[in-house]
Each structure stands twice: as structure tokens, then as C-alpha cells.
PDB file of C-alpha atoms in Angstrom:
ATOM      1  CA  MET Z   1     116.467 158.024-230.859  1.00  0.00           C
ATOM      2  CA  LYS Z   2     113.504 159.422-228.922  1.00  0.00           C
ATOM      3  CA  ASN Z   3     113.953 161.898-226.096  1.00  0.00           C
ATOM      4  CA  THR Z   4     113.716 160.110-222.762  1.00  0.00           C
ATOM      5  CA  LYS Z   5     112.403 163.049-220.752  1.00  0.00           C
ATOM      6  CA  ILE Z   6     110.161 166.074-220.852  1.00  0.00           C
ATOM      7  CA  GLU Z   7     112.254 169.189-221.377  1.00  0.00           C
ATOM      8  CA  ALA Z   8     109.762 171.903-220.505  1.00  0.00           C
ATOM      9  CA  ILE Z   9     106.171 172.674-219.601  1.00  0.00           C
ATOM     10  CA  VAL Z  10     104.561 175.923-220.755  1.00  0.00           C
ATOM     11  CA  PHE Z  11     101.635 177.088-218.652  1.00  0.00           C
ATOM     12  CA  ASP Z  12      98.981 179.623-219.418  1.00  0.00           C
ATOM     13  CA  LEU Z  13      98.254 181.837-216.401  1.00  0.00           C
ATOM     14  CA  ALA Z  14      94.624 182.901-215.771  1.00  0.00           C
ATOM     15  CA  GLY Z  15      92.400 179.844-215.477  1.00  0.00           C
ATOM     16  CA  THR Z  16      95.332 177.438-215.554  1.00  0.00           C
ATOM     17  CA  LEU Z  17      97.797 178.397-212.793  1.00  0.00           C
ATOM     18  CA  ILE Z  18      96.018 181.403-211.235  1.00  0.00           C
ATOM     19  CA  ASP Z  19      92.539 182.939-211.019  1.00  0.00           C
ATOM     20  CA  PHE Z  20      90.146 179.983-210.818  1.00  0.00           C
ATOM     21  CA  GLY Z  21      87.520 180.427-213.528  1.00  0.00           C
ATOM     22  CA  SER Z  22      89.582 183.134-215.244  1.00  0.00           C
ATOM     23  CA  GLN Z  23      87.417 185.776-213.552  1.00  0.00           C
ATOM     24  CA  ALA Z  24      89.527 188.937-213.936  1.00  0.00           C
ATOM     25  CA  PRO Z  25      89.444 189.460-217.731  1.00  0.00           C
ATOM     26  CA  SER Z  26      85.716 188.803-218.075  1.00  0.00           C
ATOM     27  CA  LYS Z  27      84.929 191.222-215.220  1.00  0.00           C
ATOM     28  CA  VAL Z  28      86.946 193.972-216.903  1.00  0.00           C
ATOM     29  CA  LEU Z  29      85.514 193.352-220.373  1.00  0.00           C
ATOM     30  CA  ILE Z  30      81.942 193.470-219.047  1.00  0.00           C
ATOM     31  CA  HIS Z  31      82.776 196.690-217.182  1.00  0.00           C
ATOM     32  CA  ILE Z  32      84.365 198.583-220.086  1.00  0.00           C
ATOM     33  CA  PHE Z  33      81.601 197.681-222.525  1.00  0.00           C
ATOM     34  CA  ASN Z  34      78.945 198.645-219.960  1.00  0.00           C
ATOM     35  CA  GLU Z  35      80.747 201.954-219.381  1.00  0.00           C
ATOM     36  CA  ASN Z  36      80.311 202.607-223.097  1.00  0.00           C
ATOM     37  CA  GLY Z  37      76.607 201.807-223.007  1.00  0.00           C
ATOM     38  CA  ILE Z  38      76.909 198.289-224.421  1.00  0.00           C
ATOM     39  CA  PRO Z  39      75.777 195.590-221.981  1.00  0.00           C
ATOM     40  CA  ILE Z  40      77.431 192.229-222.579  1.00  0.00           C
ATOM     41  CA  THR Z  41      77.063 188.911-220.780  1.00  0.00           C
ATOM     42  CA  LYS Z  42      79.823 186.875-219.198  1.00  0.00           C
ATOM     43  CA  LYS Z  43      79.305 184.192-221.845  1.00  0.00           C
ATOM     44  CA  GLU Z  44      79.885 186.786-224.564  1.00  0.00           C
ATOM     45  CA  ALA Z  45      82.889 188.282-222.752  1.00  0.00           C
ATOM     46  CA  ILE Z  46      84.724 184.961-222.444  1.00  0.00           C
ATOM     47  CA  GLY Z  47      84.067 183.817-226.022  1.00  0.00           C
ATOM     48  CA  PRO Z  48      87.445 184.678-227.623  1.00  0.00           C
ATOM     49  CA  MET Z  49      89.447 184.214-224.382  1.00  0.00           C
ATOM     50  CA  GLY Z  50      93.071 183.151-224.736  1.00  0.00           C
ATOM     51  CA  ILE Z  51      94.100 185.603-227.441  1.00  0.00           C
ATOM     52  CA  GLU Z  52      95.760 189.021-227.046  1.00  0.00           C
ATOM     53  CA  LYS Z  53      93.299 191.391-225.419  1.00  0.00           C
ATOM     54  CA  LYS Z  54      93.045 194.000-228.189  1.00  0.00           C
ATOM     55  CA  ALA Z  55      92.232 191.206-230.638  1.00  0.00           C
ATOM     56  CA  HIS Z  56      89.756 189.870-228.070  1.00  0.00           C
ATOM     57  CA  ILE Z  57      87.971 193.241-227.901  1.00  0.00           C
ATOM     58  CA  SER Z  58      87.944 193.399-231.706  1.00  0.00           C
ATOM     59  CA  GLN Z  59      86.280 189.990-231.968  1.00  0.00           C
ATOM     60  CA  LEU Z  60      83.676 191.025-229.411  1.00  0.00           C
ATOM     61  CA  ILE Z  61      82.827 194.357-231.014  1.00  0.00           C
ATOM     62  CA  TYR Z  62      82.413 192.778-234.450  1.00  0.00           C
ATOM     63  CA  SER Z  63      80.288 189.883-233.188  1.00  0.00           C
ATOM     64  CA  LYS Z  64      76.737 190.017-234.532  1.00  0.00           C
ATOM     65  CA  LYS Z  65      74.870 191.047-231.366  1.00  0.00           C
ATOM     66  CA  ILE Z  66      77.410 193.550-230.011  1.00  0.00           C
ATOM     67  CA  ASN Z  67      77.903 195.064-233.470  1.00  0.00           C
ATOM     68  CA  LEU Z  68      74.146 195.680-233.717  1.00  0.00           C
ATOM     69  CA  LEU Z  69      74.011 197.187-230.212  1.00  0.00           C
ATOM     70  CA  TRP Z  70      76.904 199.494-231.089  1.00  0.00           C
ATOM     71  CA  LYS Z  71      75.254 200.679-234.319  1.00  0.00           C
ATOM     72  CA  LYS Z  72      71.959 201.260-232.505  1.00  0.00           C
ATOM     73  CA  LYS Z  73      73.598 203.370-229.788  1.00  0.00           C
ATOM     74  CA  TYR Z  74      76.157 205.313-231.824  1.00  0.00           C
ATOM     75  CA  LYS Z  75      74.402 205.381-235.230  1.00  0.00           C
ATOM     76  CA  LYS Z  76      77.521 204.031-236.896  1.00  0.00           C
ATOM     77  CA  LYS Z  77      79.519 200.846-237.245  1.00  0.00           C
ATOM     78  CA  PRO Z  78      82.278 200.239-234.682  1.00  0.00           C
ATOM     79  CA  SER Z  79      85.700 201.293-235.933  1.00  0.00           C
ATOM     80  CA  LYS Z  80      89.369 200.683-235.170  1.00  0.00           C
ATOM     81  CA  ASN Z  81      89.299 203.888-233.113  1.00  0.00           C
ATOM     82  CA  ASP Z  82      86.528 202.395-230.985  1.00  0.00           C
ATOM     83  CA  ILE Z  83      88.580 199.240-230.464  1.00  0.00           C
ATOM     84  CA  ASN Z  84      91.597 201.335-229.471  1.00  0.00           C
ATOM     85  CA  LYS Z  85      89.440 203.358-227.065  1.00  0.00           C
ATOM     86  CA  LEU Z  86      88.155 200.213-225.325  1.00  0.00           C
ATOM     87  CA  PHE Z  87      91.610 198.666-225.229  1.00  0.00           C
ATOM     88  CA  LYS Z  88      93.022 201.783-223.547  1.00  0.00           C
ATOM     89  CA  LEU Z  89      90.467 201.245-220.788  1.00  0.00           C
ATOM     90  CA  PHE Z  90      91.224 197.544-220.360  1.00  0.00           C
ATOM     91  CA  ASN Z  91      94.645 197.502-218.677  1.00  0.00           C
ATOM     92  CA  PRO Z  92      93.982 200.362-216.204  1.00  0.00           C
ATOM     93  CA  GLU Z  93      90.822 198.564-215.040  1.00  0.00           C
ATOM     94  CA  LEU Z  94      92.603 195.196-214.921  1.00  0.00           C
ATOM     95  CA  LYS Z  95      95.416 196.679-212.817  1.00  0.00           C
ATOM     96  CA  LYS Z  96      92.840 197.579-210.147  1.00  0.00           C
ATOM     97  CA  ILE Z  97      91.923 193.921-209.587  1.00  0.00           C
ATOM     98  CA  ILE Z  98      94.736 191.744-210.947  1.00  0.00           C
ATOM     99  CA  LYS Z  99      96.583 191.316-207.645  1.00  0.00           C
ATOM    100  CA  LYS Z 100      93.622 189.632-205.980  1.00  0.00           C
ATOM    101  CA  HIS Z 101      93.265 187.409-209.050  1.00  0.00           C
ATOM    102  CA  SER Z 102      96.919 186.271-209.004  1.00  0.00           C
ATOM    103  CA  LYS Z 103      96.608 183.620-206.334  1.00  0.00           C
ATOM    104  CA  LEU Z 104      97.850 180.184-207.359  1.00  0.00           C
ATOM    105  CA  ILE Z 105      95.010 177.728-207.930  1.00  0.00           C
ATOM    106  CA  THR Z 106      94.666 174.931-205.373  1.00  0.00           C
ATOM    107  CA  GLY Z 107      97.123 172.170-206.232  1.00  0.00           C
ATOM    108  CA  SER Z 108      99.487 174.413-208.211  1.00  0.00           C
ATOM    109  CA  LYS Z 109     102.241 174.443-205.591  1.00  0.00           C
ATOM    110  CA  LYS Z 110     102.414 170.658-205.278  1.00  0.00           C
ATOM    111  CA  THR Z 111     102.369 170.267-209.041  1.00  0.00           C
ATOM    112  CA  ILE Z 112     105.168 172.824-209.442  1.00  0.00           C
ATOM    113  CA  GLU Z 113     107.232 170.999-206.790  1.00  0.00           C
ATOM    114  CA  PHE Z 114     106.687 167.719-208.663  1.00  0.00           C
ATOM    115  CA  ILE Z 115     107.873 169.314-211.923  1.00  0.00           C
ATOM    116  CA  LYS Z 116     110.931 170.907-210.324  1.00  0.00           C
ATOM    117  CA  LYS Z 117     112.001 167.601-208.762  1.00  0.00           C
ATOM    118  CA  LYS Z 118     112.045 166.150-212.256  1.00  0.00           C
ATOM    119  CA  LYS Z 119     114.222 169.077-213.384  1.00  0.00           C
ATOM    120  CA  ILE Z 120     111.702 170.038-216.058  1.00  0.00           C
ATOM    121  CA  LYS Z 121     111.878 173.698-217.093  1.00  0.00           C
ATOM    122  CA  ILE Z 122     108.800 175.831-216.435  1.00  0.00           C
ATOM    123  CA  ALA Z 123     107.612 178.647-218.687  1.00  0.00           C
ATOM    124  CA  THR Z 124     104.475 180.763-218.673  1.00  0.00           C
ATOM    125  CA  ASN Z 125     102.797 182.747-221.408  1.00  0.00           C
ATOM    126  CA  THR Z 126      99.611 184.758-221.414  1.00  0.00           C
ATOM    127  CA  GLY Z 127      97.234 186.886-223.445  1.00  0.00           C
ATOM    128  CA  TYR Z 128      97.864 189.670-220.924  1.00  0.00           C
ATOM    129  CA  SER Z 129     100.271 192.480-221.849  1.00  0.00           C
ATOM    130  CA  ASP Z 130     103.745 192.768-220.361  1.00  0.00           C
ATOM    131  CA  ASP Z 131     102.826 195.381-217.737  1.00  0.00           C
ATOM    132  CA  ILE Z 132     100.074 193.123-216.368  1.00  0.00           C
ATOM    133  CA  LEU Z 133     102.415 190.123-216.495  1.00  0.00           C
ATOM    134  CA  LYS Z 134     104.952 191.986-214.348  1.00  0.00           C
ATOM    135  CA  ILE Z 135     102.344 192.504-211.623  1.00  0.00           C
ATOM    136  CA  ILE Z 136     101.376 188.816-211.747  1.00  0.00           C
ATOM    137  CA  LEU Z 137     104.996 187.665-211.581  1.00  0.00           C
ATOM    138  CA  SER Z 138     105.563 189.891-208.545  1.00  0.00           C
ATOM    139  CA  GLU Z 139     102.543 188.310-206.837  1.00  0.00           C
ATOM    140  CA  LEU Z 140     103.713 184.802-207.789  1.00  0.00           C
ATOM    141  CA  LYS Z 141     107.140 185.527-206.313  1.00  0.00           C
ATOM    142  CA  LYS Z 142     105.436 186.260-202.983  1.00  0.00           C
ATOM    143  CA  GLN Z 143     103.949 182.758-203.273  1.00  0.00           C
ATOM    144  CA  LYS Z 144     107.448 181.343-203.841  1.00  0.00           C
ATOM    145  CA  PHE Z 145     107.058 180.635-207.542  1.00  0.00           C
ATOM    146  CA  THR Z 146     109.110 182.152-210.351  1.00  0.00           C
ATOM    147  CA  PRO Z 147     109.008 180.523-213.809  1.00  0.00           C
ATOM    148  CA  ASP Z 148     112.227 180.019-215.756  1.00  0.00           C
ATOM    149  CA  ILE Z 149     110.833 182.276-218.480  1.00  0.00           C
ATOM    150  CA  ALA Z 150     107.597 184.261-218.896  1.00  0.00           C
ATOM    151  CA  TYR Z 151     106.086 186.022-221.887  1.00  0.00           C
ATOM    152  CA  GLY Z 152     103.108 188.338-222.237  1.00  0.00           C
ATOM    153  CA  SER Z 153     101.268 189.250-225.427  1.00  0.00           C
ATOM    154  CA  SER Z 154     103.349 192.432-225.811  1.00  0.00           C
ATOM    155  CA  TYR Z 155     106.093 190.264-227.326  1.00  0.00           C
ATOM    156  CA  ALA Z 156     103.824 188.862-230.044  1.00  0.00           C
ATOM    157  CA  LYS Z 157     103.303 190.248-233.537  1.00  0.00           C
ATOM    158  CA  ILE Z 158     100.718 187.632-234.483  1.00  0.00           C
ATOM    159  CA  GLY Z 159      99.849 185.857-231.223  1.00  0.00           C
ATOM    160  CA  ARG Z 160      97.771 182.801-230.471  1.00  0.00           C
ATOM    161  CA  PRO Z 161      96.823 180.388-231.902  1.00  0.00           C
ATOM    162  CA  THR Z 162     100.148 180.603-233.758  1.00  0.00           C
ATOM    163  CA  ALA Z 163     103.203 179.169-232.010  1.00  0.00           C
ATOM    164  CA  GLU Z 164     105.103 182.474-232.261  1.00  0.00           C
ATOM    165  CA  ILE Z 165     105.720 182.904-228.511  1.00  0.00           C
ATOM    166  CA  ILE Z 166     106.300 179.189-227.963  1.00  0.00           C
ATOM    167  CA  TYR Z 167     109.223 179.318-230.394  1.00  0.00           C
ATOM    168  CA  LYS Z 168     110.702 182.221-228.431  1.00  0.00           C
ATOM    169  CA  ILE Z 169     110.420 180.094-225.289  1.00  0.00           C
ATOM    170  CA  PHE Z 170     112.072 177.129-227.020  1.00  0.00           C
ATOM    171  CA  SER Z 171     114.957 179.362-228.060  1.00  0.00           C
ATOM    172  CA  ASP Z 172     115.381 180.911-224.608  1.00  0.00           C
ATOM    173  CA  LEU Z 173     115.330 177.539-222.841  1.00  0.00           C
ATOM    174  CA  ASN Z 174     117.423 175.683-225.459  1.00  0.00           C
ATOM    175  CA  ILE Z 175     114.621 173.226-226.188  1.00  0.00           C
ATOM    176  CA  THR Z 176     115.491 170.637-228.808  1.00  0.00           C
ATOM    177  CA  LYS Z 177     111.972 169.823-230.054  1.00  0.00           C
ATOM    178  CA  GLY Z 178     108.337 170.482-229.319  1.00  0.00           C
ATOM    179  CA  SER Z 179     107.482 166.815-228.897  1.00  0.00           C
ATOM    180  CA  SER Z 180     109.463 166.766-225.644  1.00  0.00           C
ATOM    181  CA  CYS Z 181     107.397 169.626-224.175  1.00  0.00           C
ATOM    182  CA  ILE Z 182     103.891 170.103-222.786  1.00  0.00           C
ATOM    183  CA  LYS Z 183     101.495 173.046-223.182  1.00  0.00           C
ATOM    184  CA  VAL Z 184      98.915 173.361-220.399  1.00  0.00           C
ATOM    185  CA  ASP Z 185      96.022 175.729-221.106  1.00  0.00           C
ATOM    186  CA  ASP Z 186      92.341 176.326-220.411  1.00  0.00           C
ATOM    187  CA  THR Z 187      91.483 178.015-223.725  1.00  0.00           C
ATOM    188  CA  ILE Z 188      91.147 176.750-227.272  1.00  0.00           C
ATOM    189  CA  PRO Z 189      93.577 179.338-228.772  1.00  0.00           C
ATOM    190  CA  GLY Z 190      96.118 178.400-226.079  1.00  0.00           C
ATOM    191  CA  LEU Z 191      95.792 174.678-226.771  1.00  0.00           C
ATOM    192  CA  LEU Z 192      96.090 175.270-230.513  1.00  0.00           C
ATOM    193  CA  GLU Z 193      99.270 177.237-229.816  1.00  0.00           C
ATOM    194  CA  GLY Z 194     100.743 174.078-228.278  1.00  0.00           C
ATOM    195  CA  VAL Z 195      99.431 171.818-231.043  1.00  0.00           C
ATOM    196  CA  ASN Z 196     100.922 174.142-233.676  1.00  0.00           C
ATOM    197  CA  ALA Z 197     104.305 173.937-231.919  1.00  0.00           C
ATOM    198  CA  GLY Z 198     104.224 170.125-231.965  1.00  0.00           C
ATOM    199  CA  MET Z 199     103.829 169.906-228.170  1.00  0.00           C
ATOM    200  CA  TRP Z 200     101.731 167.632-226.017  1.00  0.00           C
ATOM    201  CA  ALA Z 201      98.587 169.670-225.325  1.00  0.00           C
ATOM    202  CA  VAL Z 202      96.803 169.341-221.980  1.00  0.00           C
ATOM    203  CA  GLY Z 203      93.464 171.088-221.503  1.00  0.00           C
ATOM    204  CA  VAL Z 204      92.326 172.288-218.070  1.00  0.00           C
ATOM    205  CA  ILE Z 205      88.574 171.952-217.577  1.00  0.00           C
ATOM    206  CA  PHE Z 206      87.208 173.282-214.297  1.00  0.00           C
ATOM    207  CA  SER Z 207      89.561 176.093-213.285  1.00  0.00           C
ATOM    208  CA  GLY Z 208      89.412 177.595-216.736  1.00  0.00           C
ATOM    209  CA  ASN Z 209      87.583 179.876-219.079  1.00  0.00           C
ATOM    210  CA  GLU Z 210      85.316 177.276-220.692  1.00  0.00           C
ATOM    211  CA  PHE Z 211      83.769 176.441-217.306  1.00  0.00           C
ATOM    212  CA  GLY Z 212      84.059 180.033-216.088  1.00  0.00           C
ATOM    213  CA  LYS Z 213      82.869 179.579-212.511  1.00  0.00           C
ATOM    214  CA  THR Z 214      84.569 180.259-209.181  1.00  0.00           C
ATOM    215  CA  GLU Z 215      86.138 177.527-207.058  1.00  0.00           C
ATOM    216  CA  ASP Z 216      83.241 177.772-204.577  1.00  0.00           C
ATOM    217  CA  GLU Z 217      80.721 177.338-207.388  1.00  0.00           C
ATOM    218  CA  PHE Z 218      82.687 174.339-208.656  1.00  0.00           C
ATOM    219  CA  ASN Z 219      82.810 172.715-205.217  1.00  0.00           C
ATOM    220  CA  LYS Z 220      79.026 173.046-204.825  1.00  0.00           C
ATOM    221  CA  LEU Z 221      78.292 171.197-208.072  1.00  0.00           C
ATOM    222  CA  SER Z 222      76.865 167.696-207.883  1.00  0.00           C
ATOM    223  CA  TYR Z 223      78.788 164.737-209.294  1.00  0.00           C
ATOM    224  CA  LYS Z 224      76.231 164.565-212.113  1.00  0.00           C
ATOM    225  CA  ASP Z 225      76.706 168.232-213.068  1.00  0.00           C
ATOM    226  CA  LYS Z 226      80.515 167.939-212.936  1.00  0.00           C
ATOM    227  CA  SER Z 227      80.323 164.904-215.233  1.00  0.00           C
ATOM    228  CA  LYS Z 228      78.114 166.840-217.673  1.00  0.00           C
ATOM    229  CA  PHE Z 229      80.469 169.842-217.828  1.00  0.00           C
ATOM    230  CA  ARG Z 230      83.535 167.576-217.993  1.00  0.00           C
ATOM    231  CA  LYS Z 231      82.196 165.692-221.014  1.00  0.00           C
ATOM    232  CA  MET Z 232      81.172 168.874-222.842  1.00  0.00           C
ATOM    233  CA  ILE Z 233      84.479 170.715-222.338  1.00  0.00           C
ATOM    234  CA  LYS Z 234      86.590 167.590-222.924  1.00  0.00           C
ATOM    235  CA  ASN Z 235      84.931 167.158-226.324  1.00  0.00           C
ATOM    236  CA  LYS Z 236      85.727 170.782-227.236  1.00  0.00           C
ATOM    237  CA  PHE Z 237      89.373 170.363-226.277  1.00  0.00           C
ATOM    238  CA  LYS Z 238      89.757 167.011-228.034  1.00  0.00           C
ATOM    239  CA  LYS Z 239      88.358 168.505-231.248  1.00  0.00           C
ATOM    240  CA  VAL Z 240      91.228 170.999-231.401  1.00  0.00           C
ATOM    241  CA  GLY Z 241      93.887 168.382-230.721  1.00  0.00           C
ATOM    242  CA  ALA Z 242      94.316 168.160-226.940  1.00  0.00           C
ATOM    243  CA  ASP Z 243      96.163 164.955-226.046  1.00  0.00           C
ATOM    244  CA  TYR Z 244      94.880 164.920-222.473  1.00  0.00           C
ATOM    245  CA  VAL Z 245      92.383 166.824-220.363  1.00  0.00           C
ATOM    246  CA  ILE Z 246      92.474 167.353-216.600  1.00  0.00           C
ATOM    247  CA  ASP Z 247      90.026 168.837-214.099  1.00  0.00           C
ATOM    248  CA  THR Z 248      92.559 171.240-212.569  1.00  0.00           C
ATOM    249  CA  ILE Z 249      96.312 171.693-212.276  1.00  0.00           C
ATOM    250  CA  LYS Z 250      96.514 169.290-209.335  1.00  0.00           C
ATOM    251  CA  ASP Z 251      95.857 166.413-211.777  1.00  0.00           C
ATOM    252  CA  LEU Z 252      98.825 167.242-214.044  1.00  0.00           C
ATOM    253  CA  PRO Z 253     101.449 164.963-212.396  1.00  0.00           C
ATOM    254  CA  LYS Z 254      99.481 161.864-213.510  1.00  0.00           C
ATOM    255  CA  VAL Z 255      99.518 163.110-217.093  1.00  0.00           C
ATOM    256  CA  ILE Z 256     103.234 163.953-216.947  1.00  0.00           C
ATOM    257  CA  LYS Z 257     103.934 160.338-215.980  1.00  0.00           C
ATOM    258  CA  LEU Z 258     101.808 159.065-218.877  1.00  0.00           C
ATOM    259  CA  ILE Z 259     103.565 161.330-221.376  1.00  0.00           C
ATOM    260  CA  GLU Z 260     106.990 160.333-220.088  1.00  0.00           C
ATOM    261  CA  LYS Z 261     106.138 156.694-220.810  1.00  0.00           C
ATOM    262  CA  ARG Z 262     105.027 157.579-224.314  1.00  0.00           C
ATOM    263  CA  ILE Z 263     108.198 159.504-225.199  1.00  0.00           C
ATOM    264  CA  THR Z 264     110.690 157.084-223.617  1.00  0.00           C
TER     265      THR Z 264
END
């Protein structure tokens, strides 16, 4: 017999619930590479977004262009020590700005109220480390939101796109099966995490990393430009197995209703 209700929804944080455009991590990555004499663009910085941040830095430093820049400047290939050095700079810089990037995205509060009325459990997980997560959770509490469970990347041995953390969440919340849960994320690794756990995967287009712009920039876009970006990002998300895509978190209640009908 099929489950007749959704048991839990697991949200990513930056770009999904908070920080429209996922601005904080890209700002810090650009800064720490620039501080080490390696200029990188925002497009380059956001490329591997969604995974644990040390792995993110590793992917950046070994990418073709950045690898060449590093060798040109330092006369040697980048090493694990270089990755560790950059990673040690990441969290201290992120701590300087994370509070102002922890505001709930427009529509989040109403969506959370909708979910709570349905008695669906709410979890969050993130590519940020546990010490950054604690700051975010403190800021969210001030906005009257506390998830039932929250995990940072510090708890992961492998991390996204594996379902490692999702299974911890299932265990903590006594979830019976992934097919009665939803993963909401703005990154490809985060969506794959949900797909790999057998969840319904919902991709967030405009508040997220793939779009990468601020809410003001989004609001100034023409209908034609929004349609162009929507189609492009939707195709990316569908290719990795997203069941639904939404513009921002405010559109999630419609999708919840559709999924409930499909699992009843």
C-alpha cells in the first residue's frame, strides 16, 4: 500500500531557503583566490556549488584555467597543501558576511507555514560546515524558523551527490522511505543527492546558484529574459532527474499538492 502523505521535506539553505542567488559562497571564493593572486570570475566560482567547500575549492584549483594560472604564478602545480591553505581562509571570511546572507528568501515563511500545517517534517542540509550552519540556524531562529533537523557538511565523509546525509536525516526523523519525501535544492549535486535517496527532487531556478543573480536583478528582468533563463536551467535540472522545477520557494506549495496526489 502506498504512503498517503509526504513525511518530510529536506531543504538546501543558500539559494533555496536563504541568500537569494547564493551570493555569500561565491563572494568568498572570489576573494580568497584573488588574495592568492589568482583572479577568478563569478561563473567559475559557482561551477561546483552544492558540494562540501573543500571539495569545491579542489575542483576549482584543478580546473584547466585556474590550474594554468596557478602554475604561471607559483611555478608549480597546485597541491593538497594549497587546497588546505585556501580552505582555511574560507570559513573565517564567510563568517564575516554570513549573517547578512541568512535572511529567508521571499515566500519562505508562507511556504514553511503551509508545510507545518500539513505536519510534514522539515530538515535542512548544506555544503557549509557545522560552525557556519550554527550561525545560520541562530539567524533563522530570530526569523521564527527552526528545522526539525539540520546537517552541515562536517557530518559527511563522502558528501553530495551521494545520499549519505539524507540517510542520516531519514534515521533521525524515523522516515519510512525516500519516495514519501521531497528534496528541494538549487544545485545539481544537491538534486542528485535527493534522486540518489529515492526522493522527489524539486529544483529551484531563480533564487539559486544556476541563475546566480540578486533578487533586485531578478525583478528587473523582462518576461522574455526570465523565460529564457527558466528554460535553460529547467533543462539542466531535468537532465539530472528533477521531478519538478519552481521559480522560487514561494511556488513549492503547488508542487507539494501535485506530489501528494501522485503518492496517494
